[in-house]
XYZ file of C-alpha atoms in Angstrom:
667
model
C 26.929 6.951 35.329
C 29.275 4.097 34.487
C 32.726 4.489 33.118
C 31.391 3.393 29.776
C 29.299 6.488 29.371
C 32.408 8.672 29.800
C 33.808 6.884 26.709
C 31.238 8.672 24.590
C 33.285 11.760 25.118
C 36.032 10.395 22.944
C 34.116 10.674 19.582
C 32.593 13.964 20.691
C 35.975 15.443 21.365
C 37.389 14.017 18.158
C 34.782 15.862 16.140
C 35.521 19.150 18.084
C 39.196 18.679 17.437
C 38.712 18.079 13.824
C 36.446 20.992 13.359
C 39.329 23.103 14.496
C 42.110 21.299 12.507
C 40.018 21.029 9.385
C 39.255 24.849 8.902
C 39.805 25.787 5.350
C 42.923 27.756 4.407
C 43.709 29.862 1.587
C 40.785 31.523 -0.297
C 38.218 31.708 2.431
C 35.025 29.879 1.366
C 31.488 30.790 2.466
C 30.850 30.152 6.085
C 34.359 28.476 6.889
C 33.528 27.219 10.372
C 30.396 25.327 8.992
C 32.413 23.870 6.287
C 34.895 22.707 8.947
C 31.964 21.084 10.883
C 30.865 19.278 7.600
C 34.434 18.030 6.926
C 34.867 16.914 10.684
C 31.464 15.170 10.565
C 32.283 13.315 7.467
C 35.816 12.152 8.477
C 34.423 11.020 11.772
C 31.524 9.296 10.284
C 33.689 7.434 7.764
C 36.059 6.487 10.510
C 33.262 5.209 12.635
C 32.017 3.003 9.862
C 35.562 1.810 8.979
C 36.357 0.825 12.626
C 33.117 -1.404 12.683
C 33.921 -2.923 9.286
C 37.608 -3.578 10.142
C 37.091 -4.986 13.706
C 33.997 -6.865 12.462
C 36.131 -8.604 9.810
C 38.415 -10.038 12.681
C 35.669 -10.811 15.246
C 36.718 -7.717 17.423
C 33.413 -5.934 18.031
C 34.324 -5.391 21.723
C 34.294 -2.417 23.997
C 37.940 -2.375 24.650
C 38.781 -2.478 20.912
C 36.321 0.321 20.131
C 37.828 2.360 23.081
C 41.340 1.903 21.679
C 40.176 2.894 18.191
C 38.780 6.178 19.508
C 41.775 6.894 21.717
C 43.830 6.624 18.578
C 41.421 8.820 16.579
C 41.485 11.462 19.401
C 45.176 11.314 19.587
C 45.494 11.862 15.724
C 42.994 14.772 15.937
C 44.639 16.287 18.897
C 47.965 16.208 16.904
C 46.227 17.778 13.890
C 45.087 20.611 16.197
C 48.421 21.291 17.480
C 50.077 21.458 13.890
C 47.311 23.602 12.666
C 47.455 25.970 15.689
C 51.272 26.301 15.178
C 50.722 27.144 11.512
C 47.559 29.274 11.873
C 46.476 30.091 15.326
C 42.890 31.162 15.721
C 41.695 32.402 19.085
C 37.879 33.236 18.836
C 36.634 35.495 21.574
C 33.234 36.059 23.210
C 33.278 39.546 21.781
C 32.672 38.236 18.192
C 29.663 36.466 19.473
C 28.399 39.381 21.474
C 28.906 41.631 18.351
C 26.908 39.322 16.137
C 24.081 39.079 18.611
C 24.100 42.825 19.018
C 23.622 43.476 15.330
C 20.823 40.916 14.990
C 17.328 42.317 14.670
C 14.461 41.226 17.027
C 13.047 38.997 14.357
C 16.485 37.215 13.761
C 16.856 36.758 17.526
C 13.365 35.136 17.660
C 14.229 32.811 14.844
C 17.467 31.669 16.412
C 15.997 31.485 19.961
C 13.185 29.241 18.648
C 15.518 26.909 16.759
C 17.969 26.664 19.830
C 15.010 26.045 22.244
C 13.628 23.228 20.049
C 16.905 21.527 19.782
C 17.412 21.729 23.563
C 14.053 20.358 24.182
C 14.767 17.596 21.780
C 17.904 16.711 23.528
C 15.925 16.350 26.746
C 13.396 14.148 25.167
C 16.183 12.076 23.393
C 17.916 11.538 26.769
C 14.743 10.748 28.893
C 12.744 8.546 26.356
C 13.684 4.899 25.917
C 13.895 3.935 22.160
C 10.362 3.032 21.089
C 10.270 3.283 17.297
C 8.437 0.477 15.658
C 11.109 -0.460 12.992
C 13.784 -0.154 15.669
C 11.975 -2.861 17.702
C 11.898 -5.141 14.589
C 15.288 -4.737 12.986
C 17.245 -1.497 13.612
C 18.195 -2.400 17.258
C 18.233 -6.238 16.909
C 20.980 -5.803 14.278
C 23.158 -4.053 16.944
C 22.423 -6.779 19.453
C 23.330 -9.608 17.186
C 26.672 -7.922 16.268
C 27.423 -7.613 20.077
C 26.487 -11.263 20.520
C 28.517 -12.569 17.624
C 31.464 -10.109 17.832
C 31.418 -9.773 14.122
C 29.271 -8.684 11.083
C 28.509 -12.053 9.650
C 24.870 -12.446 8.507
C 22.656 -14.698 10.802
C 19.647 -16.866 10.405
C 16.561 -14.813 10.876
C 12.953 -14.504 9.795
C 13.202 -10.748 9.547
C 15.306 -10.192 6.248
C 15.612 -6.424 7.059
C 17.925 -7.171 9.893
C 20.552 -8.162 7.343
C 19.396 -6.704 4.032
C 18.826 -2.939 4.883
C 22.074 -0.771 4.816
C 23.394 -0.611 8.331
C 25.163 2.709 8.393
C 23.211 4.354 11.187
C 23.225 1.178 13.247
C 26.916 1.086 12.926
C 27.052 4.381 14.890
C 24.602 2.931 17.434
C 27.069 0.068 17.838
C 29.641 2.495 19.189
C 27.372 3.698 21.891
C 26.075 0.281 22.741
C 29.437 -1.107 23.277
C 30.561 1.944 25.398
C 27.568 2.188 27.684
C 26.232 -1.540 27.588
C 22.750 -0.214 27.114
C 20.573 1.842 24.622
C 20.327 4.851 26.958
C 22.115 7.260 24.436
C 20.827 5.653 21.162
C 18.508 8.475 20.369
C 21.396 10.880 20.244
C 22.588 9.738 16.956
C 19.475 10.929 15.190
C 19.451 14.155 17.410
C 23.076 14.913 16.266
C 22.104 14.275 12.715
C 19.366 16.801 13.042
C 21.751 19.390 14.448
C 24.147 18.759 11.682
C 21.389 19.074 8.969
C 20.280 22.510 10.484
C 23.880 23.770 10.389
C 24.513 22.562 6.828
C 21.296 23.979 5.349
C 22.139 27.449 6.588
C 25.501 27.031 4.793
C 23.755 26.044 1.681
C 21.565 29.160 1.923
C 24.569 31.385 2.283
C 26.267 29.659 -0.631
C 23.268 30.587 -2.580
C 23.488 34.240 -1.766
C 21.305 34.385 1.355
C 22.093 36.657 4.174
C 21.807 36.148 7.833
C 18.066 36.329 7.901
C 17.559 34.127 5.057
C 19.912 31.476 6.773
C 17.966 31.746 9.959
C 14.650 31.327 8.164
C 15.945 28.259 6.375
C 17.105 26.797 9.923
C 13.770 27.698 11.405
C 11.678 25.988 8.660
C 13.654 22.875 8.820
C 13.831 22.692 12.730
C 10.115 23.294 13.101
C 9.028 20.703 10.559
C 7.215 18.118 12.679
C 8.835 15.144 10.893
C 12.215 16.633 11.687
C 11.513 17.489 15.254
C 10.126 14.002 15.905
C 12.844 12.008 14.137
C 15.401 13.857 16.218
C 14.463 11.941 19.321
C 14.391 8.730 17.596
C 16.319 5.667 16.586
C 15.090 5.807 12.978
C 17.608 6.410 10.296
C 16.044 9.150 7.968
C 17.786 12.195 9.574
C 21.174 10.447 9.397
C 20.713 9.916 5.801
C 19.454 13.552 5.300
C 22.465 14.931 7.095
C 24.904 13.068 4.794
C 23.065 14.160 1.650
C 23.023 17.687 2.809
C 26.868 17.402 3.425
C 27.103 16.525 -0.150
C 25.026 19.279 -1.385
C 27.076 22.007 0.319
C 30.324 20.594 -1.050
C 28.946 20.518 -4.443
C 27.873 24.030 -4.356
C 31.539 24.979 -3.214
C 32.484 23.459 -6.626
C 30.133 25.550 -8.853
C 32.541 28.475 -8.712
C 36.086 27.112 -7.927
C 38.147 24.053 -8.730
C 37.641 21.428 -6.079
C 40.915 20.401 -4.279
C 41.581 16.867 -2.720
C 39.894 17.754 0.485
C 36.659 18.447 -1.256
C 36.980 15.432 -3.494
C 37.594 13.144 -0.480
C 34.746 14.576 1.511
C 32.381 14.066 -1.417
C 33.373 10.584 -1.648
C 32.854 10.138 2.194
C 29.372 11.819 1.913
C 28.374 9.605 -0.957
C 29.600 6.416 0.852
C 28.019 7.275 4.021
C 24.636 8.124 2.288
C 24.777 4.654 0.460
C 25.587 2.713 3.689
C 22.769 4.379 5.673
C 19.909 4.416 3.206
C 20.056 3.644 -0.402
C 17.255 6.078 -1.296
C 19.471 8.978 -0.345
C 21.643 8.320 -3.457
C 18.620 9.588 -5.547
C 19.608 12.987 -4.021
C 23.310 12.565 -4.174
C 23.396 11.345 -7.755
C 22.050 14.505 -9.403
C 24.266 16.655 -7.185
C 27.363 14.831 -8.192
C 26.370 15.271 -11.893
C 26.032 18.961 -11.226
C 29.491 18.983 -9.609
C 31.076 17.275 -12.591
C 29.492 19.589 -15.006
C 30.541 22.616 -13.009
C 34.090 21.486 -12.797
C 34.218 20.809 -16.571
C 32.802 24.244 -17.197
C 35.573 25.835 -15.027
C 38.173 23.774 -16.903
C 36.884 25.024 -20.265
C 36.720 28.587 -19.007
C 40.410 28.548 -17.957
C 43.562 28.891 -20.152
C 43.301 26.965 -23.403
C 46.556 25.301 -22.800
C 45.458 23.862 -19.432
C 42.051 22.642 -20.497
C 43.010 19.197 -21.059
C 44.684 19.006 -17.494
C 41.452 20.520 -16.176
C 39.372 17.838 -17.925
C 41.631 15.085 -16.654
C 41.524 16.385 -13.165
C 37.730 16.267 -13.235
C 37.744 12.653 -14.346
C 40.194 11.663 -11.828
C 38.244 13.507 -9.064
C 35.140 11.771 -10.138
C 37.007 8.367 -10.053
C 38.264 9.341 -6.589
C 34.797 10.194 -5.366
C 33.495 6.757 -6.435
C 36.538 5.001 -4.940
C 36.178 6.637 -1.519
C 32.380 5.804 -1.467
C 33.103 2.312 -2.403
C 35.499 1.944 0.374
C 32.834 3.048 2.778
C 29.872 1.015 1.473
C 31.716 -1.676 -0.369
C 32.250 -4.286 2.537
C 28.542 -4.347 3.168
C 27.726 -4.743 -0.487
C 30.175 -7.522 -0.786
C 28.519 -9.427 2.026
C 25.001 -8.865 0.555
C 26.212 -9.928 -2.963
C 27.742 -13.083 -1.589
C 24.618 -13.883 0.484
C 22.115 -13.172 -2.072
C 23.885 -13.015 -5.476
C 22.809 -9.380 -5.946
C 24.169 -6.099 -4.202
C 20.685 -4.929 -3.630
C 19.640 -8.018 -1.784
C 17.072 -10.641 -2.213
C 14.175 -10.319 -4.824
C 11.800 -9.692 -1.912
C 13.575 -6.564 -1.070
C 14.297 -5.436 -4.583
C 10.453 -5.663 -5.614
C 8.867 -4.415 -2.530
C 9.853 -0.767 -2.292
C 11.187 0.205 -5.964
C 8.556 1.040 -8.632
C 7.877 -1.843 -11.040
C 6.184 0.377 -13.633
C 7.934 3.253 -15.153
C 5.410 4.408 -17.854
C 4.534 8.192 -17.746
C 0.816 7.775 -16.508
C 2.109 5.345 -13.529
C 4.727 7.819 -12.560
C 2.388 10.696 -12.594
C -0.188 8.832 -10.365
C 2.710 7.832 -8.048
C 3.917 11.376 -7.819
C 0.449 12.660 -7.040
C -0.177 10.178 -4.456
C 3.239 10.861 -2.700
C 2.542 14.689 -2.980
C -0.874 14.174 -1.364
C 0.645 12.209 1.533
C 3.471 14.638 2.029
C 1.231 17.772 2.047
C -1.608 16.250 4.072
C -3.384 18.709 6.593
C -5.984 18.220 9.305
C -8.637 19.800 6.957
C -10.675 16.645 6.173
C -12.692 18.126 3.382
C -9.451 19.068 1.511
C -7.873 15.768 2.208
C -10.771 13.658 1.004
C -11.563 15.933 -1.885
C -7.895 15.984 -3.267
C -7.620 12.264 -2.802
C -10.787 11.522 -4.590
C -9.579 13.659 -7.491
C -6.512 11.801 -7.792
C -8.255 8.466 -7.702
C -10.621 9.697 -10.405
C -7.733 11.223 -12.427
C -5.756 7.874 -12.197
C -8.763 5.905 -13.417
C -9.421 8.326 -16.158
C -5.930 7.764 -17.608
C -6.083 3.968 -17.151
C -4.142 3.543 -14.030
C -5.321 1.566 -10.953
C -4.486 3.879 -8.064
C -4.009 0.774 -5.920
C -1.851 -0.956 -8.429
C 0.624 -3.303 -6.540
C 3.366 -2.424 -9.041
C 3.319 1.197 -7.795
C 1.947 0.786 -4.194
C 3.961 -0.836 -1.398
C 2.619 -4.015 0.011
C -1.027 -4.365 0.627
C -1.370 -0.644 1.518
C -4.353 1.367 0.228
C -4.356 5.000 -0.830
C -5.291 7.444 0.674
C -3.949 7.150 4.234
C -4.103 10.203 6.665
C -0.729 11.561 7.486
C -1.353 14.866 9.298
C -1.123 13.467 12.806
C 2.364 14.144 14.369
C 3.582 10.641 14.275
C 7.252 10.340 13.593
C 6.761 7.535 10.960
C 4.293 9.365 8.794
C 3.639 12.968 9.694
C 3.236 15.250 6.715
C 4.933 18.611 6.150
C 2.521 20.818 4.301
C 4.043 24.102 5.172
C 7.714 23.268 4.407
C 6.759 21.207 1.593
C 4.789 23.832 -0.156
C 7.291 26.491 0.437
C 9.842 24.233 -1.205
C 7.851 23.392 -4.179
C 6.902 27.102 -4.852
C 10.492 28.119 -4.410
C 11.749 25.263 -6.654
C 9.510 26.342 -9.495
C 10.417 29.938 -9.151
C 14.074 29.125 -8.928
C 14.024 27.202 -12.171
C 11.731 29.593 -14.022
C 12.849 33.008 -12.544
C 15.798 32.495 -10.218
C 16.253 36.175 -9.618
C 13.092 36.087 -7.677
C 14.555 33.680 -5.250
C 18.078 34.799 -5.061
C 18.791 38.100 -6.899
C 22.647 37.913 -6.245
C 23.115 34.433 -7.708
C 20.513 33.300 -10.113
C 22.634 30.791 -12.183
C 23.653 28.912 -9.067
C 20.173 28.797 -7.780
C 18.664 27.614 -10.943
C 21.404 24.902 -11.259
C 20.720 23.805 -7.570
C 16.953 23.854 -8.242
C 17.219 21.717 -11.429
C 19.177 19.141 -9.375
C 16.484 18.992 -6.717
C 13.849 18.840 -9.282
C 15.549 15.773 -10.964
C 15.783 14.345 -7.462
C 12.089 14.544 -6.970
C 11.379 13.123 -10.339
C 13.618 10.257 -9.834
C 12.205 9.642 -6.333
C 8.638 9.565 -7.598
C 9.794 7.276 -10.537
C 11.660 4.729 -8.437
C 9.834 4.522 -4.982
C 6.444 3.239 -4.583
C 3.730 5.073 -2.564
C 3.456 3.894 0.826
C 1.629 5.367 4.080
C 5.240 5.853 5.619
C 6.690 7.449 2.488
C 7.067 10.881 4.053
C 10.084 9.433 6.004
C 11.814 8.578 2.762
C 11.454 12.220 1.547
C 13.299 13.751 4.541
C 16.530 13.855 2.529
C 14.822 15.742 -0.318
C 13.034 18.177 2.061
C 16.362 18.901 3.927
C 18.222 19.935 0.704
C 15.300 21.851 -0.747
C 14.530 23.906 2.427
C 17.380 26.558 1.565
C 15.349 27.511 -1.606
C 12.363 28.166 0.502
C 14.386 30.279 3.033
C 15.697 32.342 0.154
C 12.320 32.783 -1.352
C 10.663 33.855 1.944
C 13.477 36.304 2.673
C 13.174 37.779 -0.781
C 9.444 38.414 -0.038
C 10.402 40.265 3.044
C 12.782 42.366 1.070
C 10.173 43.120 -1.699
C 10.306 46.647 -3.080
C 6.748 46.417 -4.254
C 3.989 49.094 -3.325
C 3.064 49.279 0.436
C -0.136 47.173 0.072
C 1.624 44.242 -1.820
C 4.721 44.469 0.461
C 2.447 44.148 3.520
C 0.632 41.215 2.002
C 3.935 39.437 1.384
C 5.239 40.269 4.807
C 2.000 38.920 6.286
C 2.253 35.728 4.308
C 5.897 35.127 5.496
C 4.940 35.873 9.124
C 2.017 33.539 8.911
C 4.038 30.697 7.469
C 6.685 31.143 10.046
C 4.344 31.408 13.043
C 2.319 28.438 11.788
C 5.493 26.446 11.291
C 6.696 27.350 14.854
C 3.247 26.035 16.216
C 3.418 23.009 14.349
C 7.081 22.318 15.690
C 6.178 23.050 19.340
C 3.027 20.844 19.035
C 4.998 17.991 17.590
C 7.550 18.159 20.397
C 4.893 18.619 23.057
C 2.169 16.060 21.871
C 3.920 14.074 19.090
C 3.938 10.263 19.058
C 5.535 8.093 20.359
C 7.577 10.505 22.437
C 6.062 13.675 23.842
C 6.619 16.187 26.775
C 3.003 16.339 28.113
C -0.138 14.360 28.206
C -0.425 10.571 28.173
C 2.867 9.088 27.430
C 4.949 12.010 28.579
C 8.668 11.359 28.925
C 8.404 12.773 32.537
C 5.733 10.520 33.905
C 5.797 7.208 31.820
C 7.687 4.321 33.172
C 10.406 2.692 31.098
C 8.432 -0.321 29.828
C 5.408 1.663 29.230
C 7.488 3.943 27.024
C 9.057 1.122 25.121
C 5.668 -0.310 24.368
C 3.656 2.880 23.627
C 3.234 1.546 20.006
C 1.653 -1.593 21.216
C 0.780 -1.179 24.993
C -1.308 -4.417 24.891
C 1.904 -6.409 24.317
C 3.795 -5.144 27.477
C 2.363 -7.612 30.056
C 2.679 -10.556 27.590
C 6.299 -10.030 26.776
C 7.190 -9.574 30.520
C 5.222 -12.710 31.305
C 6.967 -14.938 28.856
C 10.373 -13.430 29.635
C 9.951 -13.871 33.366
C 9.297 -17.580 32.877
C 12.296 -18.115 30.717
C 14.611 -16.242 33.159
C 13.294 -18.343 36.059
C 13.924 -21.501 33.903
C 17.633 -20.408 33.707
C 17.786 -20.739 29.896
C 21.183 -20.077 28.463
C 20.088 -20.488 24.823
C 16.710 -19.307 23.637
C 15.020 -19.909 20.256
C 13.155 -17.084 18.514
C 9.836 -17.728 16.493
C 8.566 -14.596 14.886
C 7.334 -13.167 11.387
C 8.917 -10.461 9.325
C 7.370 -7.464 11.037
C 7.335 -8.811 14.664
C 9.318 -7.149 17.654
C 12.529 -8.953 18.485
C 14.251 -6.198 20.406
C 12.289 -6.628 23.662
C 13.582 -10.132 24.039
C 17.147 -8.797 24.175
C 16.305 -6.511 27.106
C 13.788 -8.647 29.036
C 15.756 -11.937 28.968
C 18.949 -10.289 30.580
C 19.986 -11.617 33.854
C 20.752 -9.607 37.099
C 24.165 -8.740 35.652
C 22.733 -7.473 32.381
C 23.871 -10.393 30.316
C 21.439 -11.798 27.726
C 21.214 -15.463 26.869
C 22.275 -16.504 23.448
C 19.331 -15.813 21.200
C 18.995 -17.816 17.838
C 16.327 -18.022 15.315
C 14.270 -21.140 14.732
C 13.247 -19.778 11.151
C 15.270 -18.447 8.301
C 14.635 -16.503 5.143
C 18.200 -16.774 4.158
C 18.874 -19.704 2.018
C 22.319 -20.462 3.191
C 21.762 -19.682 6.855
C 19.812 -22.560 8.356
C 17.803 -21.998 11.529
C 18.712 -23.575 14.790
C 17.457 -26.875 15.836
C 14.505 -26.489 18.323
C 15.868 -29.222 20.351
C 19.190 -27.370 20.731
C 17.787 -24.561 22.780
C 16.710 -24.298 26.467
C 13.527 -22.309 25.790
C 11.472 -20.890 22.958
C 9.816 -17.507 22.764
C 7.170 -16.666 20.245
C 5.438 -13.655 18.715
C 2.620 -13.476 16.379
C 1.122 -16.902 15.121
C 0.439 -19.583 17.725
C 0.195 -22.248 14.940
C 3.745 -21.379 13.645
C 5.148 -21.546 17.060
C 3.348 -24.858 17.848
C 4.703 -26.456 14.736
C 8.272 -25.668 15.937
C 7.846 -26.687 19.537
C 9.560 -30.138 20.111
C 7.389 -33.002 21.276
C 7.055 -33.332 24.902
C 7.464 -29.337 25.448
C 4.443 -27.468 26.838
C 3.540 -24.331 24.934
C 2.009 -21.488 26.762
C 0.416 -18.730 24.585
C -1.646 -15.606 25.142
C -2.930 -13.348 22.439
C 0.401 -12.374 20.746
C 3.177 -13.803 22.874
C 3.934 -17.391 23.833
C 6.819 -19.557 25.275
C 7.931 -23.263 25.761
C 10.456 -24.538 28.169
C 12.665 -27.652 27.797
C 11.284 -30.311 30.246
C 13.413 -31.318 33.119
C 15.846 -34.096 32.505
């Protein structure tokens, strides 16, 4: 292990120190330790983003600069720990843990053990498997390499617009690991840590809504065993990172339902909003209704207070709202400024703004879109059910005058339906957790006492916010085969309702027969969910424990190319020729969905240094591509014709099925 890997200890230690230092004081809130974890995660995440933005603005994206930034952060966190310990010493003992474990029932221990076991297995997979997510090969990881090559965050000429137009929050976190280690060996840990954070936060949300220990464990169990969560926890995708930030916002909002929010909560809400926006814009569909709920709750509390202080309470709420938006703008603002300067719009070029968002908003179109999204999210291996429900949706759409394949409500050239039950990280459905959330959501809005007998108003308000989120999502996001990934944030904040409902079924006081049925239903759901989670980790794609492609038996390059094994030899063939040629500057020819990242790895020399990689095409109007005659070699993917058109006269193009290269002639 290189010294760089040891530098990763700095941010980890910073989070641990801040968790201690940021423990709530005064009136003890629900689950104070978990609240401290949320605060520490948000502060550390915002700091990590700020470091990238500040150093990127001065061309300082280097390992020494990042190491210094984290030494400063750890020193500040250590000072905060010392000050907090002097004022309010806390010395947790193992006897507390043993006491809680001793009072837990057999079922609770089984739930906790399963969640912990899955998280540990996912950690093993995350550490052993090389990054092999499709989108990461195209734009997530090339972003990071371009920043390292440039030393700053300036946009670059590229044929893949998503490298510069998609929010980079998760990639900012990856950049820290990349600079520390010089490799992608720990990249999967960002999503793994986000998954752990999400599990911790949803248990706190459950507790805030009146759920006891068993309800909290059921919630954690449902989320952790959902195949999409289990598979993304070992990936370099970005959906779990987004979901974790949205969940942090949700738990902070719930704190504000019953008491006035202080500066710490307001700042944390701003950080959660900003981190969501800079990670994945769709996550704001979840944060928005939650912030409205927070504002209404704060106004209600101000109105319920003393009459002579209502005006001050209203003003405090307004100022708090402004502060939340200001902090969020500080986090995401620099990226939006660069996008606006480049494309004249904060949401990027028209191509991006029109490809994913809905272009029709009439009720029939929204209904059809919602039904298709629901069908894909709740897909099962039962083929008759899948085909029958899809046929019914298509027929219903045509009956109300909506083309089920309308491009204005359908992404790209995709065609509904598309099977999504298979455990693939990019599209796997979540029928068990999804149905449990939907049922609990309806009950929570109609009869909240059936979901959480002790806190019906809070549960109903929270459910309404999630219901609005789902309505907004289906009104704003086109159906696509990979749309289940985009719902991870909504599933995460909705799972606490399912956990509360299932726990209520177990506590039902109905007659023996009905109670037995309810208990059997809950046990069946949990057992099936556990099986789905275990199978996803064991046989999921493209990282698995056993079978073809196992992380224990598959070589590095076979793992990296599991999505497209037929490309492995071709990439290696072209890269070998370019390395032997001694090229110091290499031109890239590719299309929007081609893999760029393998070139950054395969073209490195014996010392691990990559040549300068530049694009010979550009979709950015103000970023002209490099002149083909200015490079020492050209590597191409996709179209032979496009490549041939860019190869200078006198150069010889070698091309196989998908990959080609051309070298500058001697002299």
